[in-house]
Amino acid sequence: MTNPQDIIRLIDGVTNDEVALINKSYLFAEKSHEGQKRHSGEKYFLHVFETAKILAELGMGAVTVSAGLLHDVVEDCGVSLETIEKEFGKEIAFLVDGVTKLGNVKYRGADRHNESLRKLFVAMSEDIRVLMIKLSDRLHNMRTLSYVPKEKQLRIATETLEIYAPIAYRLGIRKLNRELEDLAFPYVYPKEYEDLKNLMKEGQRERHDSLEKFIQSVKKALAKEGLIKVKTDYRVKGLYSLYKKLLQKKDIEKIYDINAVRMIVETTQDCYRALGVVHATWRPLPGRIKDYIAFPKLNGYQGIHTTIFTGDGNIVEVQIKTNEMHTYSEYGVASHISYKKDKVGKDEETIGWIRSLLPKNKNTEGIRTTLNASKDIPSFIQELVTYQENSSEATSFDDHLKNDFFSKRIFAFSPKGDVVDLPIDSTPIDFAYTIHSDIGNHMLGAKVNGKLASLDTKLQNGDIVDIMTRPSAKANQKWIDMCKTSTAKRHIRIELSKRQKTKQ
Ligand code: MN
């Protein structure tokens, strides 16, 4: 039996009003989905209930959790958005509407579209809370994927692997990323999954015993030095992430972080003391000691990593962190975001995306004027935005900002759904020239979200831009000041000088 209390108790510092809100959404969703069943044969309501629970576990507030309960009532129960707004207010209606719209974005099955699709997805969400609901919805659908008809499984799992998991990764929600990947892996690469699973099974018992023994010895050694309040555990690398690493490294013997022992200590000083104890007791592998406390990764990740010989033939990675550092690495921006395989600039791209998704009192249509939205968003997401601003790496970050192509981008769409990414403050003129110089040169006017807009309108994330052209229409000198991109400016100048020449 489900119970609203199962969700409510997961929300920190929940107020009476919020409890009432969740109870109301719970009952509304339960009633709306009455009689509907999942492929598993279970009540449909169980799906939205689990989605809301995942949201609460991720630290989302009562408004997002309620929207999570209601996320399928418009799509699946024919409840109107007006009803949602009347019963639950504008904010929840906005979130439910966002999730419903996102439901129409589908994986197209071509790799070259994936990056656009991720961008489209993020831009269409408009608000990070919509994205969080969609990710939680997907996580529950993946947990129950075995009940879904075979012919649908592959598409859903591929979409999860190509679109949803990378988004969770870039948001720094490592936990979510890992679970989505490992749930999708067996459906997308069944043979590779089986092989790897069998490979990992070999010697699993011994590895486990050896690690347990090692953890006991570490604890003893630390206690001898007065480090008593130490939490230790170990994590096994997710199978899919191991699979990806194997594609690069080929040899499983060369992957040293399949098993990592985590030591959570109380203070930063304790991290260094613990490292001293570990190195004094076990021989470290040269070249694998990394001090991410003194030198945090660009994405904010902190901790000390070292790899040691356990003495019984095993090699293990040891990660030493404080509690704060650990939480940050599971939920925060610290998710190894592309720091190895991609250019540094990708980090700022991520930050840029996320910044654009935070509810700001944006007065378009008067929808997003929620004053308490910040309360509804867990601090780990807010930190994504402030981290870079307060970073001790401010200088280098500013440098990146100056040259970084991606640092401040928005994503707008053609009426057909093509994604165009542009610098912030771009106008329909930029949009037109980005698609094709001919379109720019013969632009008559533009519609933004279905309404006629002046050519100097600053485009917003998610805007749908329809450029109207006519063969007789001509580029205008004034446009140069109205656009942002150098591409547009250059094309306008070329066009104007061409015309000048033909006149003479
Ligand atoms: Mn759903």
Coordinates of C-alpha atoms and ligand atoms in Angstrom, one line a residue:
M1 CA 0.0 0.0 0.0
T2 CA 1.2 3.5 -0.9
N3 CA 0.9 6.4 1.5
P4 CA 1.6 10.1 1.0
Q5 CA 3.6 9.9 4.2
D6 CA 6.2 7.8 2.4
I7 CA 7.0 10.8 0.3
I8 CA 6.5 13.5 2.9
R9 CA 9.0 12.1 5.3
L10 CA 11.7 12.4 2.7
I11 CA 11.4 16.2 2.4
D12 CA 13.6 18.2 4.8
G13 CA 11.9 20.8 6.9
V14 CA 8.5 20.3 5.2
T15 CA 5.9 22.9 6.3
N16 CA 2.2 22.2 7.1
D17 CA 1.1 23.9 3.9
E18 CA 3.5 21.7 1.9
V19 CA 2.2 18.6 3.5
A20 CA -1.3 19.7 2.6
L21 CA -0.2 20.3 -1.0
I22 CA 1.4 16.9 -1.3
N23 CA -1.7 15.2 0.2
K24 CA -3.9 17.0 -2.3
S25 CA -1.8 16.2 -5.3
Y26 CA -1.5 12.6 -4.1
L27 CA -5.3 12.2 -3.9
F28 CA -5.9 14.0 -7.2
A29 CA -3.4 11.8 -9.1
E30 CA -4.7 8.6 -7.5
K31 CA -8.2 9.5 -8.5
S32 CA -7.2 10.6 -12.0
H33 CA -5.3 7.4 -12.8
E34 CA -8.0 5.2 -11.3
G35 CA -8.5 2.0 -13.3
Q36 CA -5.3 2.5 -15.4
K37 CA -2.7 -0.2 -15.3
R38 CA 1.0 -0.3 -16.1
H39 CA 2.5 -3.0 -18.3
S40 CA 3.5 -4.8 -15.1
G41 CA -0.1 -5.1 -14.2
E42 CA 0.3 -2.7 -11.3
K43 CA -1.8 0.4 -10.8
Y44 CA -0.6 3.2 -12.9
F45 CA -0.6 5.5 -9.9
L46 CA 2.3 3.6 -8.5
H47 CA 4.5 5.0 -11.3
V48 CA 3.8 8.7 -10.4
F49 CA 4.1 7.8 -6.7
E50 CA 7.6 6.3 -7.3
T51 CA 8.5 9.3 -9.5
A52 CA 7.6 11.7 -6.7
K53 CA 9.6 9.6 -4.2
I54 CA 12.7 9.7 -6.4
L55 CA 12.3 13.5 -6.6
A56 CA 12.1 13.8 -2.9
E57 CA 15.1 11.6 -2.5
L58 CA 17.0 13.8 -4.8
G59 CA 16.2 16.7 -2.5
M60 CA 13.6 18.5 -4.6
G61 CA 11.0 20.5 -2.7
A62 CA 7.2 20.1 -2.2
V63 CA 6.2 21.9 -5.4
T64 CA 8.4 19.8 -7.7
V65 CA 7.3 16.6 -5.8
S66 CA 3.7 17.6 -6.3
A67 CA 4.2 18.2 -9.9
G68 CA 5.9 14.8 -10.0
L69 CA 2.7 13.2 -8.7
L70 CA 0.7 15.1 -11.3
H71 CA 3.1 14.7 -14.2
D72 CA 1.0 12.3 -16.3
V73 CA -2.5 13.5 -15.6
V74 CA -2.6 15.8 -18.6
E75 CA -1.1 13.4 -21.0
D76 CA -2.8 10.2 -19.8
C77 CA -6.0 11.2 -18.0
G78 CA -7.2 14.1 -20.2
V79 CA -7.2 16.5 -17.2
S80 CA -6.8 20.0 -18.6
L81 CA -4.0 22.3 -17.7
E82 CA -6.6 24.9 -16.6
T83 CA -7.9 22.4 -14.0
I84 CA -4.3 21.9 -12.7
E85 CA -3.8 25.6 -12.5
K86 CA -7.1 26.2 -10.7
E87 CA -6.4 23.4 -8.2
F88 CA -2.7 23.7 -7.7
G89 CA -1.6 27.1 -9.0
K90 CA 0.4 28.5 -12.0
E91 CA 3.7 27.1 -10.9
I92 CA 2.7 23.5 -10.7
A93 CA 0.7 23.9 -14.0
F94 CA 3.8 25.3 -15.6
L95 CA 5.9 22.3 -14.5
V96 CA 3.3 19.7 -15.5
D97 CA 3.0 21.4 -18.9
G98 CA 6.8 21.4 -19.3
V99 CA 6.9 17.6 -18.6
T100 CA 4.1 17.0 -21.0
K101 CA 5.8 18.9 -23.8
L102 CA 9.1 17.2 -23.2
G103 CA 7.3 13.9 -23.7
N104 CA 7.1 14.8 -27.4
V105 CA 10.8 14.9 -27.9
K106 CA 11.8 11.5 -29.2
Y107 CA 15.1 9.8 -29.8
R108 CA 15.7 9.7 -33.6
G109 CA 18.2 7.0 -33.6
A110 CA 21.1 8.8 -35.4
D111 CA 24.2 9.5 -33.4
R112 CA 24.8 12.8 -35.1
H113 CA 21.6 14.1 -33.7
N114 CA 22.3 13.1 -30.1
E115 CA 24.0 16.3 -29.0
S116 CA 21.3 18.4 -30.6
L117 CA 18.7 16.3 -29.0
R118 CA 20.3 16.7 -25.6
K119 CA 20.4 20.4 -26.1
L120 CA 16.9 20.5 -27.3
F121 CA 15.8 18.5 -24.3
V122 CA 17.5 20.8 -21.9
A123 CA 16.4 24.0 -23.6
M124 CA 12.8 22.7 -23.8
S125 CA 12.7 22.0 -20.2
E126 CA 13.2 25.7 -19.6
D127 CA 13.3 25.1 -15.8
I128 CA 15.6 22.7 -14.1
R129 CA 12.7 21.3 -12.2
V130 CA 11.0 20.1 -15.4
L131 CA 14.2 18.3 -16.2
M132 CA 14.4 16.7 -12.8
I133 CA 10.8 15.4 -13.1
K134 CA 11.6 14.0 -16.5
L135 CA 14.7 12.3 -15.3
S136 CA 13.0 10.8 -12.2
D137 CA 10.1 9.6 -14.5
R138 CA 12.6 7.9 -16.8
L139 CA 14.4 6.3 -13.9
H140 CA 11.2 4.6 -12.7
N141 CA 10.4 3.6 -16.3
M142 CA 13.8 2.0 -16.6
R143 CA 13.4 0.2 -13.3
T144 CA 10.3 -1.4 -14.7
L145 CA 11.4 -1.8 -18.3
S146 CA 11.4 -5.6 -18.3
Y147 CA 7.5 -5.5 -18.4
V148 CA 7.4 -3.3 -21.5
P149 CA 6.8 -5.0 -24.8
K150 CA 10.1 -6.2 -26.3
E151 CA 10.0 -4.1 -29.4
K152 CA 9.8 -0.9 -27.3
Q153 CA 12.5 -1.8 -24.9
L154 CA 15.5 -1.1 -27.2
R155 CA 14.3 2.3 -28.2
I156 CA 13.6 3.4 -24.6
A157 CA 16.9 2.0 -23.3
T158 CA 18.9 3.6 -26.2
E159 CA 17.2 6.9 -25.6
T160 CA 18.1 6.6 -21.9
L161 CA 21.7 5.9 -22.6
E162 CA 22.1 8.5 -25.3
I163 CA 20.0 11.4 -23.9
Y164 CA 18.9 11.0 -20.3
A165 CA 22.0 9.5 -18.7
P166 CA 24.4 12.1 -20.2
I167 CA 22.1 14.9 -19.0
A168 CA 22.2 13.5 -15.5
Y169 CA 26.0 13.3 -15.8
R170 CA 26.3 16.9 -16.9
L171 CA 24.1 18.0 -14.1
G172 CA 26.5 16.2 -11.8
I173 CA 24.0 13.8 -10.4
R174 CA 26.3 10.9 -10.4
K175 CA 23.9 8.6 -8.6
L176 CA 21.2 9.1 -11.2
N177 CA 23.6 8.8 -14.1
R178 CA 25.0 5.5 -12.8
E179 CA 21.6 3.9 -12.3
L180 CA 20.2 5.0 -15.6
E181 CA 23.3 3.7 -17.4
D182 CA 23.4 0.3 -15.7
L183 CA 19.7 -0.2 -16.2
A184 CA 19.9 0.5 -19.9
F185 CA 23.2 -1.3 -20.6
P186 CA 21.8 -4.9 -20.8
Y187 CA 19.1 -3.8 -23.3
V188 CA 21.3 -1.9 -25.6
Y189 CA 24.5 -4.1 -25.6
P190 CA 23.2 -7.5 -24.4
K191 CA 26.2 -9.4 -25.4
E192 CA 28.8 -7.0 -24.0
Y193 CA 26.8 -6.8 -20.8
E194 CA 26.8 -10.6 -20.4
D195 CA 30.5 -10.9 -21.1
L196 CA 31.4 -8.2 -18.7
K197 CA 29.1 -9.5 -16.0
N198 CA 30.8 -12.9 -16.3
L199 CA 34.2 -11.4 -16.3
M200 CA 33.4 -9.5 -13.1
K201 CA 32.0 -12.6 -11.5
E202 CA 35.3 -14.3 -11.7
G203 CA 37.2 -13.7 -8.6
Q204 CA 34.4 -11.6 -7.2
R205 CA 34.4 -13.4 -3.9
E206 CA 38.1 -13.0 -3.4
R207 CA 38.1 -9.4 -4.4
H208 CA 35.3 -8.8 -1.9
D209 CA 37.1 -10.6 0.9
S210 CA 40.4 -8.9 0.1
L211 CA 38.7 -5.4 0.2
E212 CA 36.9 -6.2 3.5
K213 CA 40.3 -7.3 5.0
F214 CA 41.9 -4.1 3.7
I215 CA 39.2 -1.9 5.1
Q216 CA 39.7 -3.5 8.5
S217 CA 43.4 -2.9 8.4
V218 CA 43.0 0.7 7.3
K219 CA 40.6 1.3 10.1
K220 CA 43.1 -0.1 12.6
A221 CA 46.0 1.9 11.2
L222 CA 43.9 5.1 11.3
A223 CA 42.7 4.5 14.8
K224 CA 46.3 4.1 16.0
E225 CA 46.9 7.7 14.8
G226 CA 43.8 9.0 16.5
L227 CA 41.6 9.0 13.5
I228 CA 38.6 7.2 14.9
K229 CA 35.5 8.8 13.4
V230 CA 36.1 7.5 9.9
K231 CA 33.4 6.1 7.7
T232 CA 34.6 3.6 5.1
D233 CA 32.9 1.8 2.4
Y234 CA 33.7 0.7 -1.1
R235 CA 32.1 1.3 -4.4
V236 CA 32.2 -1.0 -7.4
K237 CA 32.4 0.8 -10.7
G238 CA 29.1 0.7 -12.6
L239 CA 29.2 -1.9 -15.3
Y240 CA 28.4 0.5 -18.1
S241 CA 31.1 2.9 -17.0
L242 CA 33.5 0.0 -16.8
Y243 CA 32.5 -1.0 -20.3
K244 CA 33.2 2.5 -21.6
K245 CA 36.6 2.5 -19.9
L246 CA 37.4 -0.9 -21.4
L247 CA 36.8 0.5 -24.9
Q248 CA 39.6 2.9 -24.3
K249 CA 42.0 0.8 -22.2
K250 CA 41.3 -2.6 -23.7
D251 CA 42.9 -4.4 -20.7
I252 CA 40.8 -4.8 -17.6
E253 CA 44.0 -5.4 -15.5
K254 CA 45.0 -1.8 -16.2
I255 CA 41.8 -0.4 -14.8
Y256 CA 42.6 0.3 -11.2
D257 CA 39.4 2.0 -10.0
I258 CA 37.0 -1.0 -10.5
N259 CA 36.9 -1.1 -6.8
A260 CA 37.5 2.0 -4.8
V261 CA 37.6 2.3 -1.1
R262 CA 36.2 5.5 0.2
M263 CA 37.2 7.0 3.5
I264 CA 35.1 9.8 4.9
V265 CA 36.8 11.8 7.6
E266 CA 35.8 14.8 9.6
T267 CA 38.0 17.6 8.4
T268 CA 40.3 18.6 5.5
Q269 CA 43.3 18.2 7.8
D270 CA 42.2 14.7 8.6
C271 CA 42.2 13.9 4.9
Y272 CA 46.0 14.6 4.8
R273 CA 46.6 12.7 8.0
A274 CA 44.7 9.7 6.6
L275 CA 46.7 9.9 3.4
G276 CA 49.9 9.9 5.5
V277 CA 48.8 6.8 7.4
V278 CA 47.8 4.9 4.2
H279 CA 51.1 5.7 2.4
A280 CA 53.1 4.8 5.5
T281 CA 51.4 1.4 5.7
W282 CA 50.9 0.4 2.0
R283 CA 53.0 1.1 -1.0
P284 CA 51.4 3.5 -3.4
L285 CA 51.5 3.2 -7.2
P286 CA 53.7 6.0 -8.5
G287 CA 52.0 8.7 -10.5
R288 CA 48.5 8.0 -9.2
I289 CA 48.4 10.3 -6.2
K290 CA 46.0 13.1 -6.9
D291 CA 45.3 16.0 -4.5
Y292 CA 42.0 17.4 -5.6
I293 CA 41.6 19.2 -2.3
A294 CA 44.4 21.6 -2.9
F295 CA 43.6 21.6 -6.7
P296 CA 39.9 20.9 -7.2
K297 CA 38.9 19.7 -10.5
L298 CA 37.3 22.4 -12.7
N299 CA 33.9 21.0 -11.9
G300 CA 34.5 21.6 -8.2
Y301 CA 35.2 18.0 -7.2
Q302 CA 37.4 17.6 -4.1
G303 CA 39.1 14.7 -2.5
I304 CA 42.4 12.9 -2.4
H305 CA 42.9 9.8 -4.6
T306 CA 45.7 7.3 -4.4
T307 CA 46.2 3.8 -5.6
I308 CA 48.0 1.3 -3.4
F309 CA 49.1 -2.3 -3.4
T310 CA 47.1 -4.1 -0.7
G311 CA 49.9 -6.6 -0.2
D312 CA 47.8 -9.7 -1.1
G313 CA 48.2 -9.2 -4.8
N314 CA 45.4 -6.6 -5.3
I315 CA 45.6 -3.0 -6.3
V316 CA 42.9 -0.7 -5.0
E317 CA 42.1 3.0 -5.4
V318 CA 41.6 4.9 -2.1
Q319 CA 39.5 8.1 -2.1
I320 CA 39.7 10.3 1.0
K321 CA 37.1 13.0 1.5
T322 CA 35.2 14.9 4.1
N323 CA 31.5 14.4 4.3
E324 CA 30.7 17.6 2.4
M325 CA 33.1 16.6 -0.4
H326 CA 31.4 13.2 -0.6
T327 CA 27.9 14.5 -0.9
Y328 CA 29.1 17.0 -3.5
S329 CA 30.6 14.2 -5.5
E330 CA 27.3 12.2 -5.5
Y331 CA 24.9 15.0 -6.2
G332 CA 26.8 18.0 -7.1
V333 CA 28.6 19.3 -10.1
A334 CA 31.6 17.1 -9.3
S335 CA 30.9 14.3 -11.6
H336 CA 34.1 14.0 -13.6
I337 CA 32.3 16.2 -16.1
S338 CA 34.2 15.6 -19.3
Y339 CA 37.5 16.8 -17.7
K340 CA 39.4 13.9 -19.3
K341 CA 37.9 13.3 -22.7
D342 CA 36.6 16.7 -23.7
K343 CA 37.9 20.1 -23.9
V344 CA 37.9 22.2 -20.7
G345 CA 35.4 24.5 -22.3
K346 CA 32.7 21.8 -21.9
D347 CA 32.4 22.6 -18.2
E348 CA 31.4 26.1 -18.8
E349 CA 29.0 24.9 -21.4
T350 CA 27.4 22.8 -18.8
I351 CA 27.3 25.6 -16.3
G352 CA 25.8 27.9 -19.0
W353 CA 23.0 25.5 -19.7
I354 CA 22.1 25.1 -16.1
R355 CA 22.3 28.7 -15.3
S356 CA 19.8 29.4 -18.1
L357 CA 17.4 26.8 -16.5
L358 CA 17.2 28.2 -13.0
P359 CA 14.0 30.0 -12.3
K360 CA 14.7 33.7 -12.6
N361 CA 12.0 36.2 -12.4
K362 CA 11.6 36.2 -16.1
N363 CA 8.6 38.1 -17.0
T364 CA 7.6 36.4 -20.2
E365 CA 4.0 35.6 -20.0
G366 CA 4.2 36.1 -16.3
I367 CA 4.7 32.5 -15.6
R368 CA 8.0 32.2 -13.9
T369 CA 7.6 34.9 -11.3
T370 CA 7.8 32.4 -8.5
L371 CA 9.6 34.0 -5.6
N372 CA 10.1 30.9 -3.6
A373 CA 11.4 28.8 -6.4
S374 CA 14.8 28.8 -4.9
K375 CA 13.4 26.9 -1.9
D376 CA 12.2 24.2 -4.3
I377 CA 15.6 23.5 -5.7
P378 CA 18.2 21.7 -3.7
S379 CA 21.3 23.5 -2.9
F380 CA 23.4 21.1 -5.0
I381 CA 21.9 22.5 -8.1
Q382 CA 22.1 26.1 -7.0
E383 CA 25.7 25.5 -6.3
L384 CA 26.3 24.5 -9.9
V385 CA 25.7 28.1 -10.7
T386 CA 27.5 29.8 -7.8
Y387 CA 30.5 27.5 -7.8
Q388 CA 32.1 29.0 -10.9
E389 CA 31.4 32.5 -9.7
N390 CA 33.1 32.0 -6.3
S391 CA 35.8 29.7 -7.6
S392 CA 39.4 30.3 -6.6
E393 CA 40.0 29.6 -10.3
A394 CA 38.2 32.8 -11.1
T395 CA 41.0 34.2 -13.2
S396 CA 41.3 31.1 -15.4
F397 CA 37.6 30.8 -15.6
D398 CA 37.3 34.4 -16.8
D399 CA 39.9 33.6 -19.4
H400 CA 37.8 30.7 -20.5
L401 CA 34.8 32.9 -20.6
K402 CA 36.5 35.3 -23.0
N403 CA 37.5 32.8 -25.5
D404 CA 35.0 30.1 -24.8
F405 CA 32.6 29.6 -27.6
F406 CA 30.1 27.8 -25.4
S407 CA 30.1 29.9 -22.3
K408 CA 26.9 31.8 -22.9
R409 CA 24.7 30.1 -25.3
I410 CA 21.0 29.9 -25.8
F411 CA 19.1 27.3 -27.8
A412 CA 16.3 28.3 -30.1
F413 CA 14.3 26.1 -32.6
S414 CA 13.1 26.3 -36.1
P415 CA 9.4 25.5 -36.5
K416 CA 10.5 22.0 -37.6
G417 CA 12.3 21.5 -34.4
D418 CA 15.9 22.0 -35.5
V419 CA 18.1 23.3 -32.8
V420 CA 20.1 26.5 -33.4
D421 CA 22.5 27.5 -30.7
L422 CA 23.4 31.1 -30.5
P423 CA 25.1 33.5 -28.1
I424 CA 23.0 35.1 -25.4
D425 CA 21.2 38.3 -26.6
S426 CA 21.0 37.0 -30.2
T427 CA 18.1 38.2 -32.3
P428 CA 16.0 36.7 -35.2
I429 CA 18.6 38.2 -37.5
D430 CA 21.3 36.0 -36.0
F431 CA 19.0 33.0 -36.2
A432 CA 18.3 33.6 -39.9
Y433 CA 21.9 34.0 -40.8
T434 CA 22.9 30.9 -38.8
I435 CA 20.5 28.8 -40.8
H436 CA 21.6 30.2 -44.2
S437 CA 22.9 33.5 -45.5
D438 CA 20.1 33.4 -48.2
I439 CA 17.5 33.2 -45.5
G440 CA 19.1 36.2 -43.8
N441 CA 19.5 38.2 -47.0
H442 CA 15.8 37.8 -47.9
M443 CA 14.3 38.1 -44.5
L444 CA 11.1 39.9 -44.4
G445 CA 10.2 39.5 -40.7
A446 CA 10.1 36.9 -37.9
K447 CA 7.6 35.2 -35.7
V448 CA 8.8 34.2 -32.2
N449 CA 6.6 31.6 -30.6
G450 CA 3.9 32.2 -33.2
K451 CA 3.8 36.0 -32.7
L452 CA 5.2 38.6 -35.0
A453 CA 8.4 40.0 -33.4
S454 CA 10.6 42.9 -34.2
L455 CA 14.0 41.9 -35.6
D456 CA 15.9 43.2 -32.6
T457 CA 14.0 41.0 -30.2
K458 CA 16.4 39.2 -27.8
L459 CA 15.8 35.5 -28.2
Q460 CA 15.3 33.3 -25.1
N461 CA 16.1 29.7 -24.5
G462 CA 13.5 27.5 -26.1
D463 CA 12.0 30.1 -28.4
I464 CA 10.6 28.8 -31.7
V465 CA 11.7 31.2 -34.4
D466 CA 10.0 31.3 -37.8
I467 CA 11.8 33.4 -40.3
M468 CA 9.6 34.8 -43.1
T469 CA 11.4 35.4 -46.4
R470 CA 10.5 36.9 -49.7
P471 CA 12.8 37.0 -52.8
S472 CA 12.4 40.8 -53.1
A473 CA 13.3 41.4 -49.4
K474 CA 16.8 42.8 -48.8
A475 CA 19.3 43.0 -46.0
N476 CA 19.4 46.3 -44.2
Q477 CA 22.4 48.4 -42.9
K478 CA 20.7 48.9 -39.6
W479 CA 20.7 45.1 -39.0
I480 CA 24.4 45.2 -38.2
D481 CA 23.8 46.8 -34.9
M482 CA 20.8 44.6 -34.2
C483 CA 22.6 41.3 -34.3
K484 CA 25.1 39.6 -32.1
T485 CA 27.0 37.0 -34.1
S486 CA 30.0 37.8 -36.3
T487 CA 28.6 35.5 -38.9
A488 CA 25.5 37.6 -39.4
K489 CA 27.4 40.9 -39.3
R490 CA 29.8 39.6 -41.9
H491 CA 27.1 38.3 -44.3
I492 CA 25.2 41.6 -44.0
R493 CA 28.4 43.6 -44.9
I494 CA 29.1 41.3 -47.9
E495 CA 25.5 41.6 -49.1
L496 CA 25.5 45.4 -48.7
S497 CA 28.8 45.8 -50.6
K498 CA 27.6 43.5 -53.3
R499 CA 24.6 45.7 -53.8
Q500 CA 26.7 48.8 -53.7
K501 CA 28.8 47.4 -56.5
T502 CA 25.9 46.5 -58.7
K503 CA 24.4 50.0 -58.3
Q504 CA 27.6 51.6 -59.5
Ligands
MN1 MN 5.5 9.2 -16.4

